[in-house]
């Protein structure tokens, strides 16, 4: 083999390598080092230095807050996708008068005046075990809910039969590749109808230290729904539950919206003493994402859509949210 020649003295090469080994590395960054082992060592040292600097900065700020009290400089607000979201004209306050008037006269007003919901839960045609398992969990979550197998009936026939039997809602669990992937909720008798994508299902037995749920009516918490569409969707989900919670059961159901993903959780209050309270998760967990909202009951041909998610047109920015 031919020996390669270089104009760089051997002593300078050894000194540069020694500086990298010692962590000096002058102005060299880890990404500029070709040797994989040395690059990893320099990267670890850089990471340790950043962690140390961050810890010292945090300690200094905490000491300053203790010494100066209220006069200490305020911490900078961390930039997130939520607080830098694109401006939306449909964002409304919770106490908006126009929203209050709309809620007093919409299709769901009766259920917030004391009417008890009666929910029918069914599945798509020819479901498998996982879909039945989720349907059973959903039946245990929603009070006054009943499960009926589909048996090949068309959805419009089921809706008409549910109206005659005075059901207030029909929930259809759709599946794909033997997994529940969608949820269709039809409010009776006059709508609206909403379709949600269903994901991230975790059953109670998969949750560590989960509790056992009781049959008490839960409290319902709707969190972080800011737009007119968000208020409508939150109210739509709340109407599935009775509006007269039984506080002795200490159970609470939460629909938390974050970046247009609706996270469902169910907990129980655990009172430790007169001042301290904790929570115990009951399960299950799952995530919903609104696909479309339709006026009236389910009608794919002649139904009027109030809102529909169109990926190519709407998903133009990570900071654009609709709920």
GROMACS .gro file of C-alpha atoms in nm:
model
  323
    1UNK     CA    1   0.000   0.000   0.000
    2UNK     CA    2   0.113   0.354  -0.074
    3UNK     CA    3   0.177   0.577   0.226
    4UNK     CA    4  -0.037   0.892   0.222
    5UNK     CA    5   0.149   1.218   0.268
    6UNK     CA    6   0.020   1.521   0.454
    7UNK     CA    7   0.155   1.867   0.515
    8UNK     CA    8   0.011   1.867   0.869
    9UNK     CA    9   0.276   1.791   1.132
   10UNK     CA   10   0.219   1.478   1.339
   11UNK     CA   11   0.258   1.673   1.664
   12UNK     CA   12  -0.031   1.908   1.582
   13UNK     CA   13  -0.257   1.614   1.492
   14UNK     CA   14  -0.181   1.443   1.824
   15UNK     CA   15  -0.242   1.765   2.017
   16UNK     CA   16  -0.579   1.822   1.845
   17UNK     CA   17  -0.682   1.464   1.922
   18UNK     CA   18  -0.573   1.506   2.282
   19UNK     CA   19  -0.781   1.822   2.317
   20UNK     CA   20  -1.087   1.635   2.190
   21UNK     CA   21  -1.021   1.353   2.434
   22UNK     CA   22  -0.983   1.600   2.722
   23UNK     CA   23  -1.304   1.782   2.632
   24UNK     CA   24  -1.131   2.102   2.522
   25UNK     CA   25  -1.207   2.058   2.152
   26UNK     CA   26  -1.136   2.431   2.105
   27UNK     CA   27  -1.419   2.548   1.874
   28UNK     CA   28  -1.492   2.203   1.732
   29UNK     CA   29  -1.854   2.083   1.753
   30UNK     CA   30  -1.946   1.718   1.785
   31UNK     CA   31  -2.112   1.719   1.443
   32UNK     CA   32  -1.784   1.813   1.274
   33UNK     CA   33  -1.590   1.510   1.404
   34UNK     CA   34  -1.578   1.217   1.165
   35UNK     CA   35  -1.466   0.954   1.412
   36UNK     CA   36  -1.780   0.798   1.558
   37UNK     CA   37  -1.631   0.716   1.902
   38UNK     CA   38  -1.474   1.059   1.948
   39UNK     CA   39  -1.789   1.230   1.819
   40UNK     CA   40  -1.999   1.047   2.077
   41UNK     CA   41  -1.759   1.140   2.359
   42UNK     CA   42  -1.762   1.508   2.263
   43UNK     CA   43  -2.142   1.502   2.231
   44UNK     CA   44  -2.178   1.358   2.584
   45UNK     CA   45  -1.945   1.627   2.721
   46UNK     CA   46  -2.142   1.902   2.545
   47UNK     CA   47  -2.465   1.764   2.684
   48UNK     CA   48  -2.326   1.752   3.037
   49UNK     CA   49  -2.204   2.110   3.006
   50UNK     CA   50  -2.548   2.231   2.892
   51UNK     CA   51  -2.719   2.043   3.174
   52UNK     CA   52  -2.481   2.194   3.429
   53UNK     CA   53  -2.535   2.544   3.293
   54UNK     CA   54  -2.912   2.498   3.299
   55UNK     CA   55  -2.901   2.372   3.659
   56UNK     CA   56  -2.689   2.666   3.771
   57UNK     CA   57  -2.922   2.910   3.598
   58UNK     CA   58  -3.225   2.753   3.766
   59UNK     CA   59  -3.056   2.762   4.109
   60UNK     CA   60  -2.961   3.127   4.061
   61UNK     CA   61  -3.316   3.221   3.962
   62UNK     CA   62  -3.464   3.036   4.261
   63UNK     CA   63  -3.221   3.209   4.501
   64UNK     CA   64  -3.309   3.546   4.348
   65UNK     CA   65  -3.683   3.480   4.392
   66UNK     CA   66  -3.632   3.391   4.757
   67UNK     CA   67  -3.425   3.703   4.826
   68UNK     CA   68  -3.626   3.958   4.627
   69UNK     CA   69  -3.975   3.812   4.666
   70UNK     CA   70  -4.234   3.985   4.446
   71UNK     CA   71  -3.970   4.226   4.310
   72UNK     CA   72  -3.780   3.944   4.139
   73UNK     CA   73  -3.787   3.954   3.757
   74UNK     CA   74  -4.064   3.743   3.610
   75UNK     CA   75  -3.980   3.425   3.428
   76UNK     CA   76  -4.005   3.443   3.049
   77UNK     CA   77  -4.318   3.285   2.904
   78UNK     CA   78  -4.236   2.964   2.725
   79UNK     CA   79  -4.346   2.961   2.363
   80UNK     CA   80  -4.577   2.673   2.278
   81UNK     CA   81  -4.801   2.584   1.987
   82UNK     CA   82  -5.101   2.674   2.201
   83UNK     CA   83  -5.001   3.029   2.299
   84UNK     CA   84  -4.868   3.104   1.949
   85UNK     CA   85  -5.170   2.969   1.763
   86UNK     CA   86  -5.299   3.149   1.457
   87UNK     CA   87  -5.565   3.413   1.517
   88UNK     CA   88  -5.918   3.278   1.480
   89UNK     CA   89  -6.226   3.498   1.455
   90UNK     CA   90  -6.448   3.223   1.597
   91UNK     CA   91  -6.276   3.218   1.940
   92UNK     CA   92  -6.533   3.324   2.201
   93UNK     CA   93  -6.539   3.366   2.577
   94UNK     CA   94  -6.723   3.120   2.798
   95UNK     CA   95  -6.959   3.395   2.922
   96UNK     CA   96  -7.040   3.535   2.576
   97UNK     CA   97  -7.405   3.647   2.558
   98UNK     CA   98  -7.451   3.533   2.199
   99UNK     CA   99  -7.323   3.185   2.287
  100UNK     CA  100  -7.557   3.171   2.587
  101UNK     CA  101  -7.856   3.258   2.366
  102UNK     CA  102  -7.759   2.992   2.112
  103UNK     CA  103  -7.724   2.728   2.384
  104UNK     CA  104  -8.064   2.815   2.528
  105UNK     CA  105  -8.237   2.738   2.198
  106UNK     CA  106  -8.030   2.461   2.036
  107UNK     CA  107  -8.114   2.089   1.999
  108UNK     CA  108  -7.936   2.003   2.324
  109UNK     CA  109  -8.108   2.255   2.552
  110UNK     CA  110  -8.352   1.998   2.696
  111UNK     CA  111  -8.067   1.783   2.832
  112UNK     CA  112  -7.921   2.068   3.032
  113UNK     CA  113  -8.261   2.137   3.189
  114UNK     CA  114  -8.286   1.801   3.363
  115UNK     CA  115  -8.376   1.548   3.094
  116UNK     CA  116  -8.193   1.216   3.140
  117UNK     CA  117  -8.016   1.084   2.827
  118UNK     CA  118  -8.088   0.732   2.703
  119UNK     CA  119  -7.807   0.611   2.479
  120UNK     CA  120  -7.804   0.319   2.236
  121UNK     CA  121  -7.459   0.177   2.157
  122UNK     CA  122  -7.397  -0.049   1.859
  123UNK     CA  123  -7.116  -0.139   1.618
  124UNK     CA  124  -7.042  -0.164   1.249
  125UNK     CA  125  -7.142  -0.479   1.064
  126UNK     CA  126  -6.957  -0.802   1.151
  127UNK     CA  127  -6.737  -0.666   1.431
  128UNK     CA  128  -6.465  -0.860   1.612
  129UNK     CA  129  -6.371  -0.902   1.978
  130UNK     CA  130  -6.182  -0.576   2.028
  131UNK     CA  131  -6.478  -0.370   1.911
  132UNK     CA  132  -6.710  -0.555   2.148
  133UNK     CA  133  -6.460  -0.495   2.429
  134UNK     CA  134  -6.457  -0.120   2.368
  135UNK     CA  135  -6.837  -0.113   2.336
  136UNK     CA  136  -6.864  -0.280   2.677
  137UNK     CA  137  -6.632  -0.018   2.830
  138UNK     CA  138  -6.834   0.263   2.672
  139UNK     CA  139  -7.156   0.112   2.809
  140UNK     CA  140  -7.006   0.117   3.161
  141UNK     CA  141  -6.891   0.478   3.121
  142UNK     CA  142  -7.220   0.634   3.005
  143UNK     CA  143  -7.509   0.597   3.253
  144UNK     CA  144  -7.839   0.473   3.109
  145UNK     CA  145  -7.654   0.333   2.804
  146UNK     CA  146  -7.756   0.004   2.640
  147UNK     CA  147  -7.566  -0.211   2.393
  148UNK     CA  148  -7.744  -0.379   2.103
  149UNK     CA  149  -7.568  -0.588   1.833
  150UNK     CA  150  -7.596  -0.452   1.478
  151UNK     CA  151  -7.724  -0.775   1.313
  152UNK     CA  152  -7.687  -0.631   0.964
  153UNK     CA  153  -7.949  -0.357   0.995
  154UNK     CA  154  -7.898  -0.033   0.803
  155UNK     CA  155  -7.814   0.268   1.014
  156UNK     CA  156  -8.120   0.466   0.903
  157UNK     CA  157  -8.345   0.179   1.018
  158UNK     CA  158  -8.169   0.174   1.356
  159UNK     CA  159  -8.215   0.551   1.392
  160UNK     CA  160  -8.588   0.529   1.323
  161UNK     CA  161  -8.633   0.241   1.567
  162UNK     CA  162  -8.433   0.430   1.831
  163UNK     CA  163  -8.663   0.733   1.791
  164UNK     CA  164  -8.970   0.516   1.850
  165UNK     CA  165  -8.814   0.371   2.166
  166UNK     CA  166  -8.727   0.721   2.292
  167UNK     CA  167  -8.349   0.694   2.279
  168UNK     CA  168  -8.174   1.029   2.288
  169UNK     CA  169  -7.849   0.925   2.118
  170UNK     CA  170  -7.711   0.647   1.900
  171UNK     CA  171  -7.338   0.570   1.921
  172UNK     CA  172  -7.187   0.354   1.645
  173UNK     CA  173  -6.834   0.215   1.691
  174UNK     CA  174  -6.659   0.160   1.358
  175UNK     CA  175  -6.363  -0.070   1.307
  176UNK     CA  176  -6.082  -0.119   1.059
  177UNK     CA  177  -5.840  -0.413   1.049
  178UNK     CA  178  -6.011  -0.567   1.351
  179UNK     CA  179  -5.952  -0.255   1.566
  180UNK     CA  180  -6.204   0.015   1.673
  181UNK     CA  181  -6.101   0.326   1.480
  182UNK     CA  182  -6.406   0.554   1.467
  183UNK     CA  183  -6.709   0.670   1.661
  184UNK     CA  184  -7.030   0.806   1.508
  185UNK     CA  185  -7.264   0.989   1.750
  186UNK     CA  186  -7.618   1.070   1.633
  187UNK     CA  187  -7.829   1.293   1.853
  188UNK     CA  188  -8.200   1.219   1.837
  189UNK     CA  189  -8.454   1.312   1.718
  190UNK     CA  190  -8.323   1.602   1.505
  191UNK     CA  191  -7.944   1.577   1.519
  192UNK     CA  192  -7.672   1.690   1.498
  193UNK     CA  193  -7.443   1.402   1.395
  194UNK     CA  194  -7.067   1.390   1.450
  195UNK     CA  195  -6.799   1.149   1.338
  196UNK     CA  196  -6.476   1.114   1.537
  197UNK     CA  197  -6.155   0.929   1.468
  198UNK     CA  198  -6.082   0.694   1.761
  199UNK     CA  199  -5.727   0.611   1.871
  200UNK     CA  200  -5.493   0.540   2.165
  201UNK     CA  201  -5.733   0.310   2.349
  202UNK     CA  202  -5.611   0.183   2.686
  203UNK     CA  203  -5.841  -0.039   2.890
  204UNK     CA  204  -5.863  -0.028   3.272
  205UNK     CA  205  -5.661  -0.349   3.320
  206UNK     CA  206  -5.373  -0.189   3.129
  207UNK     CA  207  -5.364   0.113   3.364
  208UNK     CA  208  -5.147   0.074   3.670
  209UNK     CA  209  -5.325   0.106   4.007
  210UNK     CA  210  -5.662   0.165   3.840
  211UNK     CA  211  -5.976   0.172   4.052
  212UNK     CA  212  -6.310   0.000   4.010
  213UNK     CA  213  -6.589   0.224   3.885
  214UNK     CA  214  -6.931   0.248   4.048
  215UNK     CA  215  -7.272   0.312   3.891
  216UNK     CA  216  -7.299   0.671   4.021
  217UNK     CA  217  -7.361   0.952   3.774
  218UNK     CA  218  -7.022   1.126   3.716
  219UNK     CA  219  -6.935   1.490   3.696
  220UNK     CA  220  -6.840   1.602   3.344
  221UNK     CA  221  -6.550   1.841   3.280
  222UNK     CA  222  -6.507   2.002   2.937
  223UNK     CA  223  -6.170   2.172   2.911
  224UNK     CA  224  -5.996   2.395   2.654
  225UNK     CA  225  -6.276   2.430   2.395
  226UNK     CA  226  -6.245   2.792   2.279
  227UNK     CA  227  -6.406   2.838   1.937
  228UNK     CA  228  -6.774   2.831   1.844
  229UNK     CA  229  -6.721   2.486   1.693
  230UNK     CA  230  -6.537   2.379   2.007
  231UNK     CA  231  -6.823   2.495   2.230
  232UNK     CA  232  -7.069   2.302   2.014
  233UNK     CA  233  -6.860   1.982   2.022
  234UNK     CA  234  -6.802   2.005   2.396
  235UNK     CA  235  -7.171   2.057   2.460
  236UNK     CA  236  -7.249   1.768   2.223
  237UNK     CA  237  -7.027   1.528   2.423
  238UNK     CA  238  -7.158   1.654   2.757
  239UNK     CA  239  -7.517   1.578   2.654
  240UNK     CA  240  -7.436   1.204   2.658
  241UNK     CA  241  -7.424   1.219   3.039
  242UNK     CA  242  -7.694   1.314   3.294
  243UNK     CA  243  -7.655   1.670   3.419
  244UNK     CA  244  -7.733   1.572   3.780
  245UNK     CA  245  -7.406   1.419   3.910
  246UNK     CA  246  -7.413   1.200   4.219
  247UNK     CA  247  -7.132   1.349   4.425
  248UNK     CA  248  -7.121   1.060   4.671
  249UNK     CA  249  -6.966   0.851   4.392
  250UNK     CA  250  -6.675   1.100   4.366
  251UNK     CA  251  -6.625   1.014   3.999
  252UNK     CA  252  -6.545   1.261   3.724
  253UNK     CA  253  -6.526   1.231   3.345
  254UNK     CA  254  -6.297   1.469   3.152
  255UNK     CA  255  -6.290   1.566   2.786
  256UNK     CA  256  -5.969   1.767   2.743
  257UNK     CA  257  -5.900   1.933   2.408
  258UNK     CA  258  -5.540   1.990   2.310
  259UNK     CA  259  -5.442   2.080   1.952
  260UNK     CA  260  -5.782   1.949   1.830
  261UNK     CA  261  -5.727   1.608   1.992
  262UNK     CA  262  -5.991   1.531   2.257
  263UNK     CA  263  -5.847   1.318   2.538
  264UNK     CA  264  -6.092   1.118   2.750
  265UNK     CA  265  -6.009   1.034   3.113
  266UNK     CA  266  -6.212   0.905   3.409
  267UNK     CA  267  -6.102   0.950   3.771
  268UNK     CA  268  -6.225   0.923   4.127
  269UNK     CA  269  -6.154   1.178   4.400
  270UNK     CA  270  -5.956   1.037   4.693
  271UNK     CA  271  -5.989   1.257   5.004
  272UNK     CA  272  -5.681   1.204   5.223
  273UNK     CA  273  -5.779   1.457   5.490
  274UNK     CA  274  -5.964   1.788   5.522
  275UNK     CA  275  -5.705   1.971   5.309
  276UNK     CA  276  -5.548   1.716   5.076
  277UNK     CA  277  -5.718   1.535   4.792
  278UNK     CA  278  -5.584   1.300   4.527
  279UNK     CA  279  -5.723   1.119   4.223
  280UNK     CA  280  -5.734   0.756   4.117
  281UNK     CA  281  -5.777   0.674   3.750
  282UNK     CA  282  -6.061   0.437   3.666
  283UNK     CA  283  -6.011   0.403   3.291
  284UNK     CA  284  -6.041   0.356   3.006
  285UNK     CA  285  -5.840   0.610   2.809
  286UNK     CA  286  -5.897   0.703   2.448
  287UNK     CA  287  -5.851   0.994   2.208
  288UNK     CA  288  -6.104   1.148   1.968
  289UNK     CA  289  -6.049   1.375   1.669
  290UNK     CA  290  -6.344   1.539   1.495
  291UNK     CA  291  -6.376   1.448   1.126
  292UNK     CA  292  -6.710   1.608   1.040
  293UNK     CA  293  -7.023   1.757   1.194
  294UNK     CA  294  -7.356   1.724   1.015
  295UNK     CA  295  -7.694   1.887   1.068
  296UNK     CA  296  -7.981   1.649   1.136
  297UNK     CA  297  -7.948   1.273   1.169
  298UNK     CA  298  -7.708   1.059   0.967
  299UNK     CA  299  -7.749   1.110   0.591
  300UNK     CA  300  -7.453   1.059   0.356
  301UNK     CA  301  -7.636   1.163   0.036
  302UNK     CA  302  -7.842   1.469   0.123
  303UNK     CA  303  -7.705   1.566   0.464
  304UNK     CA  304  -7.582   1.923   0.521
  305UNK     CA  305  -7.235   1.935   0.676
  306UNK     CA  306  -7.168   2.215   0.921
  307UNK     CA  307  -6.795   2.139   0.932
  308UNK     CA  308  -6.564   1.887   0.767
  309UNK     CA  309  -6.193   1.833   0.815
  310UNK     CA  310  -6.009   1.858   0.482
  311UNK     CA  311  -5.645   1.767   0.523
  312UNK     CA  312  -5.504   1.932   0.213
  313UNK     CA  313  -5.680   2.265   0.270
  314UNK     CA  314  -5.684   2.290   0.650
  315UNK     CA  315  -5.358   2.133   0.769
  316UNK     CA  316  -5.145   2.418   0.638
  317UNK     CA  317  -4.984   2.511   0.971
  318UNK     CA  318  -4.904   2.341   1.300
  319UNK     CA  319  -5.041   2.647   1.480
  320UNK     CA  320  -5.386   2.634   1.327
  321UNK     CA  321  -5.657   2.480   1.546
  322UNK     CA  322  -6.033   2.459   1.506
  323UNK     CA  323  -6.165   2.362   1.852
   0.00000   0.00000   0.00000
